[in-house]
Coordinates of C-alpha atoms and ligand atoms in Angstrom, one line a residue:
I500 CA 164.9 40.4 -7.1
R501 CA 166.9 40.8 -3.9
A502 CA 168.9 37.6 -4.5
N503 CA 169.6 38.8 -8.0
A504 CA 170.9 42.1 -6.8
I505 CA 173.2 40.5 -4.3
A506 CA 174.6 38.2 -7.0
I507 CA 175.3 41.1 -9.3
L508 CA 176.9 43.1 -6.5
T509 CA 179.1 40.1 -5.6
V510 CA 180.3 39.6 -9.2
A511 CA 181.0 43.4 -9.5
W512 CA 183.0 43.4 -6.3
I513 CA 185.1 40.4 -7.4
L514 CA 185.8 41.9 -10.8
G515 CA 186.6 45.2 -9.2
T516 CA 189.1 43.6 -6.8
F517 CA 190.8 41.8 -9.7
Y518 CA 191.0 45.0 -11.7
Y519 CA 192.5 46.8 -8.8
L520 CA 195.2 44.1 -8.3
W521 CA 196.0 44.0 -12.0
Q522 CA 196.3 47.8 -12.0
D523 CA 198.7 47.7 -9.1
N524 CA 200.9 45.1 -10.7
K525 CA 201.0 46.7 -14.1
P526 CA 204.5 47.8 -15.0
Q527 CA 205.0 51.5 -14.7
S528 CA 206.0 53.3 -17.9
S529 CA 209.1 54.9 -16.4
P530 CA 211.0 54.7 -13.2
S531 CA 209.4 56.4 -10.2
S532 CA 210.8 57.6 -6.9
S533 CA 209.8 55.8 -3.8
A534 CA 208.1 59.0 -2.6
S535 CA 205.7 59.2 -5.5
Q536 CA 205.0 55.4 -5.2
T537 CA 203.5 55.8 -1.7
R538 CA 201.6 59.0 -2.4
G539 CA 197.9 59.1 -3.1
R540 CA 197.2 55.5 -2.4
G541 CA 193.7 54.6 -1.7
H542 CA 190.6 56.7 -2.6
G543 CA 190.6 55.2 -6.0
Q544 CA 193.7 57.0 -7.1
K545 CA 196.5 55.6 -9.2
V546 CA 200.0 56.8 -9.1
V547 CA 202.1 57.3 -12.2
P548 CA 205.5 58.8 -11.9
G549 CA 205.1 62.5 -11.4
R550 CA 201.4 62.5 -11.9
L551 CA 198.4 61.7 -9.7
E552 CA 195.4 60.7 -11.6
I553 CA 191.9 60.2 -10.4
H554 CA 189.7 58.0 -12.4
R555 CA 186.0 59.0 -12.5
D556 CA 183.6 57.4 -14.8
D557 CA 184.7 58.5 -18.3
R558 CA 187.3 61.0 -17.3
T559 CA 190.8 61.2 -16.0
I560 CA 191.7 64.2 -14.0
P561 CA 195.5 64.6 -13.9
L562 CA 197.0 66.4 -11.0
I563 CA 200.5 67.5 -10.6
V564 CA 201.9 66.2 -7.3
S565 CA 204.2 68.3 -5.3
D566 CA 207.5 66.3 -5.5
L567 CA 207.7 66.0 -9.3
A568 CA 211.3 66.8 -9.6
M569 CA 213.9 69.0 -8.0
Q570 CA 213.9 72.3 -9.8
T571 CA 215.8 75.5 -9.3
F572 CA 213.3 78.2 -9.6
Q573 CA 214.8 80.4 -6.9
G574 CA 216.6 82.7 -9.4
Q575 CA 213.4 83.6 -11.2
L576 CA 210.7 83.6 -8.6
L577 CA 212.1 84.1 -5.2
G578 CA 214.6 86.8 -6.1
S579 CA 217.5 87.0 -3.7
F580 CA 215.5 85.4 -0.9
D581 CA 217.6 82.7 0.9
E582 CA 215.1 79.9 1.3
K583 CA 217.5 77.5 3.0
A584 CA 218.5 79.9 5.7
Y585 CA 214.9 80.9 6.3
L586 CA 213.8 77.3 6.9
A587 CA 216.9 76.2 8.8
A588 CA 216.3 78.7 11.6
K589 CA 213.1 76.9 12.6
Q590 CA 213.7 73.4 11.6
L591 CA 212.8 70.5 13.9
K592 CA 215.5 69.5 16.2
P593 CA 216.5 65.8 16.4
G594 CA 214.3 64.1 19.0
D595 CA 211.5 66.7 18.9
D596 CA 207.9 65.5 18.4
P597 CA 207.1 66.6 14.8
Y598 CA 203.4 67.0 15.6
R599 CA 203.7 69.0 18.8
E600 CA 203.8 72.5 17.6
H601 CA 201.6 72.6 14.6
A602 CA 199.4 69.5 14.8
F603 CA 200.9 68.2 11.6
N604 CA 204.1 66.4 10.7
L605 CA 206.6 69.3 10.5
Q606 CA 209.5 67.0 9.5
E607 CA 207.8 66.0 6.3
S608 CA 206.7 69.5 5.5
D609 CA 210.2 70.8 5.9
R610 CA 211.6 68.1 3.7
L611 CA 209.1 68.6 0.9
V612 CA 208.8 72.3 0.6
Q613 CA 212.1 72.6 -1.2
V614 CA 211.0 70.3 -4.0
L615 CA 208.0 72.1 -5.4
S616 CA 208.0 72.0 -9.2
A617 CA 207.1 74.7 -11.6
S618 CA 204.4 74.5 -14.2
L619 CA 203.3 77.9 -15.5
T620 CA 200.7 78.8 -18.1
Y621 CA 199.8 82.3 -19.1
D622 CA 196.6 84.1 -19.8
T623 CA 197.0 87.8 -20.2
D624 CA 193.4 88.7 -20.7
L625 CA 192.4 88.5 -17.0
P626 CA 192.7 91.2 -14.3
S627 CA 195.3 90.6 -11.6
T628 CA 194.6 89.7 -8.0
S629 CA 195.9 90.5 -4.5
I630 CA 196.5 87.3 -2.6
I631 CA 195.6 87.6 1.1
I632 CA 197.1 85.2 3.6
T633 CA 196.6 85.6 7.3
F634 CA 198.4 83.4 9.8
H635 CA 199.2 83.0 13.4
N636 CA 202.3 80.9 14.3
E637 CA 202.2 79.0 11.0
A638 CA 205.1 76.7 10.4
R639 CA 207.7 78.3 8.1
S640 CA 207.7 75.5 5.6
T641 CA 204.0 75.4 5.1
L642 CA 203.8 79.2 4.8
L643 CA 206.6 79.2 2.3
R644 CA 205.0 76.2 0.4
T645 CA 201.8 78.3 0.1
I646 CA 203.7 81.3 -1.3
K647 CA 205.9 79.3 -3.6
S648 CA 203.1 77.3 -5.1
V649 CA 201.2 80.6 -5.8
L650 CA 204.3 82.1 -7.5
M651 CA 205.1 78.9 -9.4
R652 CA 201.7 77.8 -10.5
S653 CA 200.0 81.1 -11.5
P654 CA 200.6 83.3 -14.5
P655 CA 202.9 86.0 -13.1
S656 CA 200.8 88.7 -14.7
L657 CA 197.8 87.6 -12.5
I658 CA 199.6 88.0 -9.2
H659 CA 199.6 91.6 -8.4
E660 CA 200.9 91.0 -4.8
I661 CA 200.8 88.6 -2.0
I662 CA 199.8 90.2 1.3
L663 CA 200.8 88.4 4.5
I664 CA 199.1 89.4 7.7
D665 CA 201.1 88.1 10.6
D666 CA 198.4 87.9 13.3
F667 CA 200.8 88.6 16.1
S668 CA 202.8 85.4 15.8
S669 CA 205.6 84.9 18.4
D670 CA 208.4 85.5 15.9
P671 CA 208.0 88.6 13.7
D672 CA 210.7 87.2 11.4
D673 CA 208.4 84.4 10.2
C674 CA 206.7 87.1 8.1
Q675 CA 209.3 89.9 7.9
L676 CA 211.9 87.7 6.1
L677 CA 209.4 86.6 3.5
A678 CA 209.0 90.2 2.3
Q679 CA 212.3 89.8 0.5
I680 CA 210.4 87.7 -2.0
P681 CA 209.2 89.7 -5.0
K682 CA 205.6 90.7 -4.7
V683 CA 205.3 89.6 -1.1
R684 CA 204.3 92.2 1.5
C685 CA 204.2 91.7 5.2
L686 CA 201.8 93.4 7.7
R687 CA 202.0 92.5 11.4
N688 CA 199.2 93.0 13.8
S689 CA 200.2 94.7 17.1
R690 CA 197.9 92.3 18.9
R691 CA 196.1 89.1 18.2
E692 CA 193.0 89.9 16.1
G693 CA 191.9 86.6 14.6
L694 CA 191.5 85.7 11.0
I695 CA 188.4 87.8 10.3
R696 CA 189.8 91.2 11.2
S697 CA 193.2 90.2 9.8
R698 CA 191.6 89.5 6.4
V699 CA 189.8 92.8 6.4
R700 CA 193.1 94.5 7.1
G701 CA 194.6 92.7 4.2
A702 CA 191.7 93.5 1.9
N703 CA 191.9 97.2 2.9
T704 CA 195.5 97.5 1.7
A705 CA 195.1 95.4 -1.4
S706 CA 195.5 97.3 -4.6
A707 CA 194.3 94.8 -7.2
S708 CA 190.6 94.8 -8.2
I709 CA 190.2 91.1 -7.3
L710 CA 190.9 89.5 -3.9
T711 CA 192.0 86.0 -3.4
F712 CA 192.0 84.5 0.1
L713 CA 194.2 81.5 1.1
D714 CA 194.9 79.7 4.3
S715 CA 198.6 79.7 5.3
H716 CA 199.1 76.0 4.7
C717 CA 197.9 75.5 1.1
E718 CA 199.5 74.2 -2.1
V719 CA 197.7 75.6 -5.1
N720 CA 197.6 73.3 -8.1
T721 CA 198.4 74.1 -11.8
D722 CA 195.9 76.5 -13.4
W723 CA 194.1 77.0 -10.2
L724 CA 193.7 80.8 -10.6
Q725 CA 192.5 81.5 -14.1
P726 CA 189.2 79.7 -13.9
M727 CA 188.3 81.6 -10.7
I728 CA 189.3 85.0 -12.0
Q729 CA 187.5 84.3 -15.3
R730 CA 184.1 83.6 -13.5
V731 CA 184.5 86.7 -11.3
K732 CA 185.4 88.9 -14.3
E733 CA 182.3 87.7 -16.2
D734 CA 180.1 88.6 -13.2
H735 CA 181.5 90.5 -10.3
T736 CA 178.7 89.2 -7.9
R737 CA 180.0 85.7 -8.1
V738 CA 182.1 84.5 -5.2
V739 CA 184.1 81.4 -6.2
S740 CA 186.0 78.6 -4.6
P741 CA 188.2 75.8 -5.9
I742 CA 187.8 72.2 -5.0
I743 CA 189.8 71.9 -1.8
D744 CA 192.1 68.9 -2.0
V745 CA 193.6 67.2 1.0
I746 CA 197.2 67.6 1.9
S747 CA 197.9 64.7 4.3
L748 CA 198.9 66.0 7.7
D749 CA 201.2 63.0 8.1
N750 CA 203.2 62.8 4.9
F751 CA 202.0 65.9 3.0
A752 CA 200.8 63.8 0.1
Y753 CA 198.4 65.6 -2.2
L754 CA 195.1 63.7 -2.3
A755 CA 192.4 64.7 -4.7
A756 CA 189.0 65.4 -3.2
S757 CA 185.8 64.3 -4.8
A758 CA 184.4 66.6 -7.5
D759 CA 180.8 66.0 -6.5
L760 CA 180.8 67.9 -3.2
R761 CA 179.4 71.2 -2.1
G762 CA 179.3 73.1 1.2
G763 CA 176.4 72.5 3.6
F764 CA 175.7 72.8 7.3
D765 CA 173.4 71.6 10.1
W766 CA 171.3 73.8 12.4
S767 CA 174.1 74.0 15.0
L768 CA 176.0 75.8 12.2
H769 CA 178.5 73.1 11.8
F770 CA 180.1 73.1 8.3
K771 CA 180.1 69.8 6.3
W772 CA 180.8 68.7 2.8
E773 CA 177.8 67.0 1.2
Q774 CA 176.9 65.3 -2.0
I775 CA 175.4 67.5 -4.7
P776 CA 171.6 66.7 -4.8
I777 CA 170.9 64.0 -7.3
E778 CA 168.7 66.1 -9.6
Q779 CA 171.5 68.6 -9.9
K780 CA 174.0 65.9 -10.5
M781 CA 171.9 64.4 -13.3
A782 CA 171.5 67.9 -14.9
R783 CA 175.3 68.3 -15.1
S784 CA 176.2 67.5 -18.7
D785 CA 179.7 68.9 -18.3
P786 CA 181.9 68.0 -15.3
T787 CA 183.7 71.4 -15.5
Q788 CA 180.5 73.3 -14.8
P789 CA 180.5 75.4 -11.7
I790 CA 178.7 73.8 -8.6
R791 CA 176.3 76.1 -6.8
T792 CA 177.0 75.9 -3.1
P793 CA 174.9 77.0 -0.1
V794 CA 178.0 77.9 1.9
I795 CA 181.8 78.0 1.3
A796 CA 184.3 76.3 3.6
G797 CA 185.7 79.8 4.2
G798 CA 189.4 79.8 3.7
I799 CA 190.0 79.7 0.0
F800 CA 188.0 82.0 -2.4
V801 CA 188.1 84.7 -5.0
M802 CA 185.9 87.8 -4.8
D803 CA 185.7 91.1 -6.6
K804 CA 187.1 93.8 -4.2
S805 CA 184.4 96.4 -4.8
W806 CA 181.8 93.7 -4.3
F807 CA 183.5 92.6 -1.1
N808 CA 183.4 96.2 0.1
H809 CA 179.9 96.8 -1.1
L810 CA 178.6 93.8 0.8
G811 CA 180.2 94.9 4.1
Q812 CA 183.5 92.9 4.0
Y813 CA 183.2 90.7 7.1
D814 CA 181.6 91.1 10.5
T815 CA 184.7 92.5 12.3
H816 CA 183.1 91.8 15.7
M817 CA 183.8 88.1 15.2
D818 CA 186.9 86.9 16.9
I819 CA 189.8 84.5 16.2
W820 CA 188.2 81.7 14.1
G821 CA 184.9 80.3 13.0
G822 CA 181.4 81.3 11.8
E823 CA 182.5 84.0 9.3
N824 CA 182.0 81.6 6.4
F825 CA 178.3 81.3 7.2
E826 CA 177.9 85.0 7.7
L827 CA 179.6 85.7 4.4
S828 CA 177.7 82.9 2.5
F829 CA 174.3 84.0 3.8
R830 CA 175.1 87.6 3.0
V831 CA 176.3 86.9 -0.5
W832 CA 173.2 84.8 -1.5
M833 CA 170.6 87.0 0.3
C834 CA 172.0 90.3 -0.9
G835 CA 172.2 89.5 -4.6
G836 CA 175.3 87.4 -5.3
S837 CA 176.1 83.7 -5.7
L838 CA 178.6 81.2 -4.5
E839 CA 180.1 78.5 -6.5
I840 CA 182.8 75.8 -6.5
L841 CA 184.8 75.5 -9.7
P842 CA 185.9 71.9 -10.4
C843 CA 188.7 73.1 -12.8
S844 CA 190.4 74.9 -10.0
R845 CA 192.1 72.9 -7.3
V846 CA 193.9 74.0 -4.2
G847 CA 195.4 71.6 -1.6
H848 CA 195.0 72.4 2.1
V849 CA 196.2 70.7 5.3
F850 CA 193.1 69.8 7.2
R851 CA 193.8 69.3 10.9
K852 CA 192.1 67.5 13.7
R853 CA 192.7 70.2 16.3
H854 CA 193.6 73.9 16.5
P855 CA 197.3 74.3 17.1
Y856 CA 196.8 77.8 18.6
D857 CA 195.0 79.2 21.6
F858 CA 191.7 81.0 21.8
P859 CA 192.0 83.9 24.3
E860 CA 188.3 83.5 25.2
G861 CA 188.2 79.8 24.7
N862 CA 187.3 77.8 21.6
A863 CA 183.6 77.0 22.4
L864 CA 182.7 80.5 23.6
T865 CA 184.3 82.1 20.5
Y866 CA 182.5 79.8 18.1
I867 CA 179.2 80.5 19.9
K868 CA 179.8 84.2 19.8
N869 CA 180.6 84.2 16.1
T870 CA 177.8 81.8 14.9
R871 CA 175.3 83.5 17.2
R872 CA 176.1 86.8 15.5
A873 CA 175.5 85.1 12.1
A874 CA 172.3 83.6 13.3
E875 CA 170.9 86.8 14.9
V876 CA 171.7 89.0 11.9
W877 CA 170.7 86.7 9.0
M878 CA 168.5 83.7 10.0
D879 CA 165.3 85.5 11.0
E880 CA 162.7 83.1 12.5
Y881 CA 164.9 80.2 11.6
K882 CA 167.4 81.1 14.3
Q883 CA 165.1 79.2 16.7
Y884 CA 166.5 75.9 15.1
Y885 CA 170.0 77.1 15.7
Y886 CA 169.2 77.6 19.4
S887 CA 167.5 74.3 19.8
A888 CA 170.5 72.6 18.1
R889 CA 172.9 74.5 20.3
P890 CA 171.1 75.2 23.6
S891 CA 174.4 76.4 25.2
A892 CA 174.4 79.4 22.9
Q893 CA 171.4 80.9 24.7
G894 CA 172.4 83.7 27.0
K895 CA 176.0 83.9 25.9
A896 CA 177.3 87.3 25.0
F897 CA 177.6 88.2 21.4
G898 CA 178.0 92.0 21.4
S899 CA 176.0 94.6 19.5
I900 CA 174.7 93.6 16.0
A901 CA 173.1 97.0 15.3
D902 CA 175.6 97.9 12.5
R903 CA 175.2 94.6 10.8
L904 CA 171.4 94.8 10.9
A905 CA 171.7 98.3 9.4
L906 CA 173.9 96.9 6.7
R907 CA 171.3 94.2 5.9
R908 CA 168.6 96.9 5.6
K909 CA 170.7 99.2 3.5
L910 CA 171.6 96.4 1.1
N911 CA 167.9 95.4 1.0
C912 CA 168.7 91.7 1.4
K913 CA 166.2 88.9 1.0
P914 CA 164.8 87.0 4.0
F915 CA 166.3 83.8 5.2
R916 CA 163.1 82.0 4.0
W917 CA 164.1 82.9 0.5
Y918 CA 167.6 81.4 1.1
M919 CA 165.9 78.2 2.4
E920 CA 163.6 77.9 -0.5
N921 CA 165.9 78.8 -3.3
V922 CA 169.4 78.0 -2.2
Y923 CA 169.3 75.3 0.4
P924 CA 165.9 73.5 0.2
E925 CA 167.6 70.3 1.2
L926 CA 168.2 71.6 4.7
R927 CA 165.2 70.1 6.5
V928 CA 163.5 72.1 9.2
P929 CA 163.3 70.0 12.4
E930 CA 159.9 68.5 13.0
Q931 CA 157.9 71.0 15.0
E932 CA 156.7 69.9 18.4
A933 CA 153.1 68.8 18.0
V934 CA 150.6 71.2 19.5
S935 CA 147.1 69.8 20.0
S936 CA 144.2 72.0 19.3
V937 CA 140.5 71.7 18.5
L938 CA 139.2 73.0 15.2
K939 CA 136.2 75.1 16.1
Q940 CA 133.4 76.3 13.9
G941 CA 130.9 78.3 15.9
G942 CA 130.1 76.2 18.9
L943 CA 130.9 73.0 17.1
C944 CA 134.2 71.0 16.8
L945 CA 135.6 68.9 14.0
E946 CA 135.8 65.3 15.1
T947 CA 136.6 61.8 13.7
R948 CA 134.0 59.1 13.6
G949 CA 134.7 55.4 13.1
T950 CA 137.7 54.5 11.0
D951 CA 137.8 57.2 8.4
G952 CA 134.7 59.3 8.9
L953 CA 134.5 63.0 9.9
G954 CA 131.9 65.4 11.1
L955 CA 131.0 68.4 13.3
A956 CA 129.8 67.8 16.8
E957 CA 129.4 69.7 20.0
C958 CA 132.7 70.5 21.6
R959 CA 133.2 68.2 24.6
G960 CA 135.5 68.3 27.6
L961 CA 138.0 70.9 28.6
G962 CA 141.8 70.8 28.6
A963 CA 143.1 67.3 29.2
N964 CA 139.5 66.1 29.1
R965 CA 139.0 66.8 25.5
P966 CA 138.2 63.6 23.7
Q967 CA 140.8 62.2 21.4
A968 CA 138.4 62.4 18.4
Q969 CA 138.5 66.2 18.7
R970 CA 142.2 66.7 19.1
W971 CA 144.1 67.8 16.1
E972 CA 147.8 68.4 15.4
L973 CA 148.5 71.1 12.8
I974 CA 152.0 70.3 11.5
E975 CA 152.3 72.0 8.2
P976 CA 151.3 70.7 5.7
L977 CA 149.5 68.0 7.6
I978 CA 146.4 68.1 9.8
R979 CA 146.8 65.0 11.9
Q980 CA 145.3 62.9 14.6
Q981 CA 147.8 60.3 15.8
D982 CA 148.9 58.5 12.6
L983 CA 145.9 59.5 10.5
C984 CA 145.7 62.7 8.4
L985 CA 143.0 64.8 6.8
A986 CA 142.9 64.0 3.1
I987 CA 140.7 64.9 0.1
S988 CA 139.2 62.0 -1.9
A989 CA 139.5 63.9 -5.2
F990 CA 140.8 67.2 -6.5
T991 CA 137.5 68.6 -7.6
A992 CA 135.0 70.9 -5.7
G993 CA 132.5 68.9 -3.7
S994 CA 134.9 66.0 -3.0
K995 CA 134.6 64.4 0.4
V996 CA 137.3 64.8 3.0
K997 CA 138.3 61.7 5.0
M998 CA 141.0 60.3 7.3
E999 CA 143.9 58.1 6.0
L1000 CA 147.4 57.1 7.0
C1001 CA 149.7 60.1 7.1
N1002 CA 152.2 60.5 4.3
T1003 CA 154.0 63.9 4.0
K1004 CA 154.5 63.2 0.3
E1005 CA 150.9 62.7 -0.5
P1006 CA 149.5 65.8 -2.3
R1007 CA 145.9 65.0 -1.1
Q1008 CA 147.0 65.5 2.5
K1009 CA 148.6 69.0 2.1
W1010 CA 146.9 71.9 3.7
K1011 CA 147.8 75.5 4.7
P1012 CA 145.9 78.1 6.7
K1013 CA 144.4 80.9 4.8
G1014 CA 142.9 83.5 7.1
T1015 CA 140.5 81.4 9.3
A1016 CA 140.1 78.9 6.4
L1017 CA 142.1 75.7 5.8
Q1018 CA 143.1 75.6 2.1
H1019 CA 144.1 72.4 0.3
M1020 CA 147.4 73.3 -1.3
V1021 CA 147.1 71.5 -4.6
S1022 CA 143.5 72.1 -5.5
G1023 CA 143.3 75.5 -3.9
L1024 CA 139.9 74.6 -2.5
C1025 CA 138.9 75.1 1.1
L1026 CA 137.7 72.8 3.9
D1027 CA 133.9 73.3 4.1
S1028 CA 131.4 71.7 6.6
Q1029 CA 128.5 72.2 4.2
T1030 CA 125.9 70.3 6.2
P1031 CA 127.0 70.0 9.9
A1032 CA 125.8 66.4 10.1
G1033 CA 127.5 65.1 7.0
P1034 CA 131.2 64.7 6.2
P1035 CA 133.1 67.9 5.2
V1036 CA 134.0 68.6 1.6
I1037 CA 136.3 70.9 -0.3
S1038 CA 134.8 73.9 -2.1
Q1039 CA 135.7 77.2 -3.7
C1040 CA 137.3 79.4 -1.0
R1041 CA 135.1 82.2 0.1
P1042 CA 136.4 84.4 2.9
Q1043 CA 134.1 85.0 5.8
M1044 CA 131.9 82.0 5.0
A1045 CA 130.9 80.4 8.3
S1046 CA 131.1 76.9 7.0
Q1047 CA 134.7 77.5 5.9
S1048 CA 135.9 79.1 9.1
W1049 CA 138.0 76.8 11.4
E1050 CA 139.5 78.3 14.4
P1051 CA 142.3 76.3 15.9
Q1052 CA 142.2 76.6 19.7
V1053 CA 145.3 75.2 21.4
I1054 CA 144.5 72.7 24.1
T1055 CA 146.5 73.5 27.2
Ligands
UD2_1071 C1 188.3 76.6 7.9 C2 188.8 77.5 6.8 C3 189.3 78.8 7.4 C4 188.2 79.5 8.1 C5 187.7 78.6 9.2 C6 186.4 79.1 9.9 C7 189.4 76.4 4.7 C8 190.4 75.6 4.0 N1 189.8 76.8 6.0 O1 189.2 76.3 9.0 O2 189.9 79.7 6.5 O3 187.3 80.0 7.2 O4 187.2 77.4 8.6 O5 186.7 80.3 10.5 O6 188.3 76.6 4.3 N2 194.5 82.4 11.8 C9 194.9 83.7 12.1 N3 194.6 84.1 13.4 C10 194.0 83.4 14.3 C11 193.6 82.1 13.9 C12 193.8 81.6 12.6 O7 195.4 84.4 11.3 O8 193.8 83.8 15.4 C13 194.8 81.9 10.4 C14 195.5 80.5 10.4 O9 196.9 80.6 10.5 C15 195.0 80.0 9.0 C16 193.7 80.6 8.8 O10 193.6 81.7 9.7 O11 195.9 80.5 8.0 C17 192.6 79.6 9.1 O12 192.7 78.9 10.3 P1 192.8 77.3 10.3 O13 193.7 76.8 9.3 O14 193.1 76.9 11.7 O15 191.3 77.0 10.0 P2 190.6 75.7 9.2 O16 191.3 75.4 8.0 O17 190.5 74.7 10.3
MN1072 MN1 193.4 75.8 7.5

């Protein structure tokens, strides 16, 4: 079987290579610029002039790339705003390192921002939105690209306003000058606040009923907005995100991201993209269906304004950057809403490898403060896993969380356990440290005999002198002794209980405590010693029955 599989894979690989080469050599249907030739190579994408297509199974998803053609849109969309002068004032000087200031290639961004192309479709049914963009020392060309793409690729009737929050950037003109563009408003913080308080400030002055948050270095794609507003209009408790495509930090090429990803995290509260679980993937009959996501990346989402306010906006004691996406995501799910990614909506974003700005309190301390607040307010007993994954968080200051706890009570939100069971069951709880104990019944102890036998016997030894045969590890759902586990032999009352090799997936080995009894999870029957000499069995659970009472006593 293995040899066959290898042969099949080899043939498939060779065929794939030939297909790829053939595709590459195929004559293009019309002449293409050298820029569009080099864009989007790799990642299974094929470049056709002016279009970037991703081929997935049976479907082709066309994407409009940013440098389609030069177009003059200034007259219609940017009003009297002098784009060239705005950019020229901050353009890279010859000889400057283009990556130094912003951690991406400024030269390419400057060059390409002027060639965004327009493609507008209209849908007049939907409510309009306030776009909120906060920034701190963003490059002018990326900031302008974000605004231009919004104005050019959204039905004008849906854009109520674009609110820029200048988070105390060095040059107030970066923001101020942009206010000449129709619909654009500029608010400047009088001190550095960070993205969380800045977004709240933006939301508080927004006058549309729907809020749309964007980072300051995005390029929205065609028809990005309508699918998101539609979902929120249908149910105001939905918080929706687009697929976030990648804008190369080197050449600003627009690269399509996989449509099979959702947001996840590990216990250190580190965000990561992960594959949709296989069962959910199989259940998706239509690739345009929304993808439920445990968390959102944080920067790009649409939310009903009254729902945003009802749920307590953001935790404004979080500083600068980081962690607010977990806090918002837990809150939305646990307090009656939902989070989804809409595959029909795509927005490009420049993902960077480092922060190009400073953190007044330091990057690590700020991230710890913010995530610690999220963990303390929302994660209940699960916060212990956060602390074991991030031991440095212990003892670090995180301020008062009284108002956020009050909010959680007021909104009557569900426990984190509910979130774990219903929203993110794929997040595994770290294996608990094994604690040895004896299982005591009266003066007797449960012990193993021979290879798979069991019985009650006088408790022997104390502390470290307890015999191995009487030491048990209760790691839900298993009751184990080294690599052997307590298992029922059949699911009916009276069936004998024995020892066998542990397997967490084996239903016969799953137990849970029920008062002082130990209940077998699937049959619902309880561990019963029946006759002290013979092997224990499972029988109908009867509280207070002496033969069903097992008191675990930790061996110290
Ligand atoms: C991601 C999110 C970002 C945010 C962050 C966690 C996306 C695409 N981006 O990080 O929105 O949720 O995770 O906090 O999902 N900014 C300020 N003031 C500051 C620092 C940053 O206004 O003091 C602005 C910054 O100019 C940018 C936005 O906040 O527009 C996000 O910052 P980033 O781009 O450095 O974050 P990113 O994309 O790495
Ligand atoms: Mn960003």
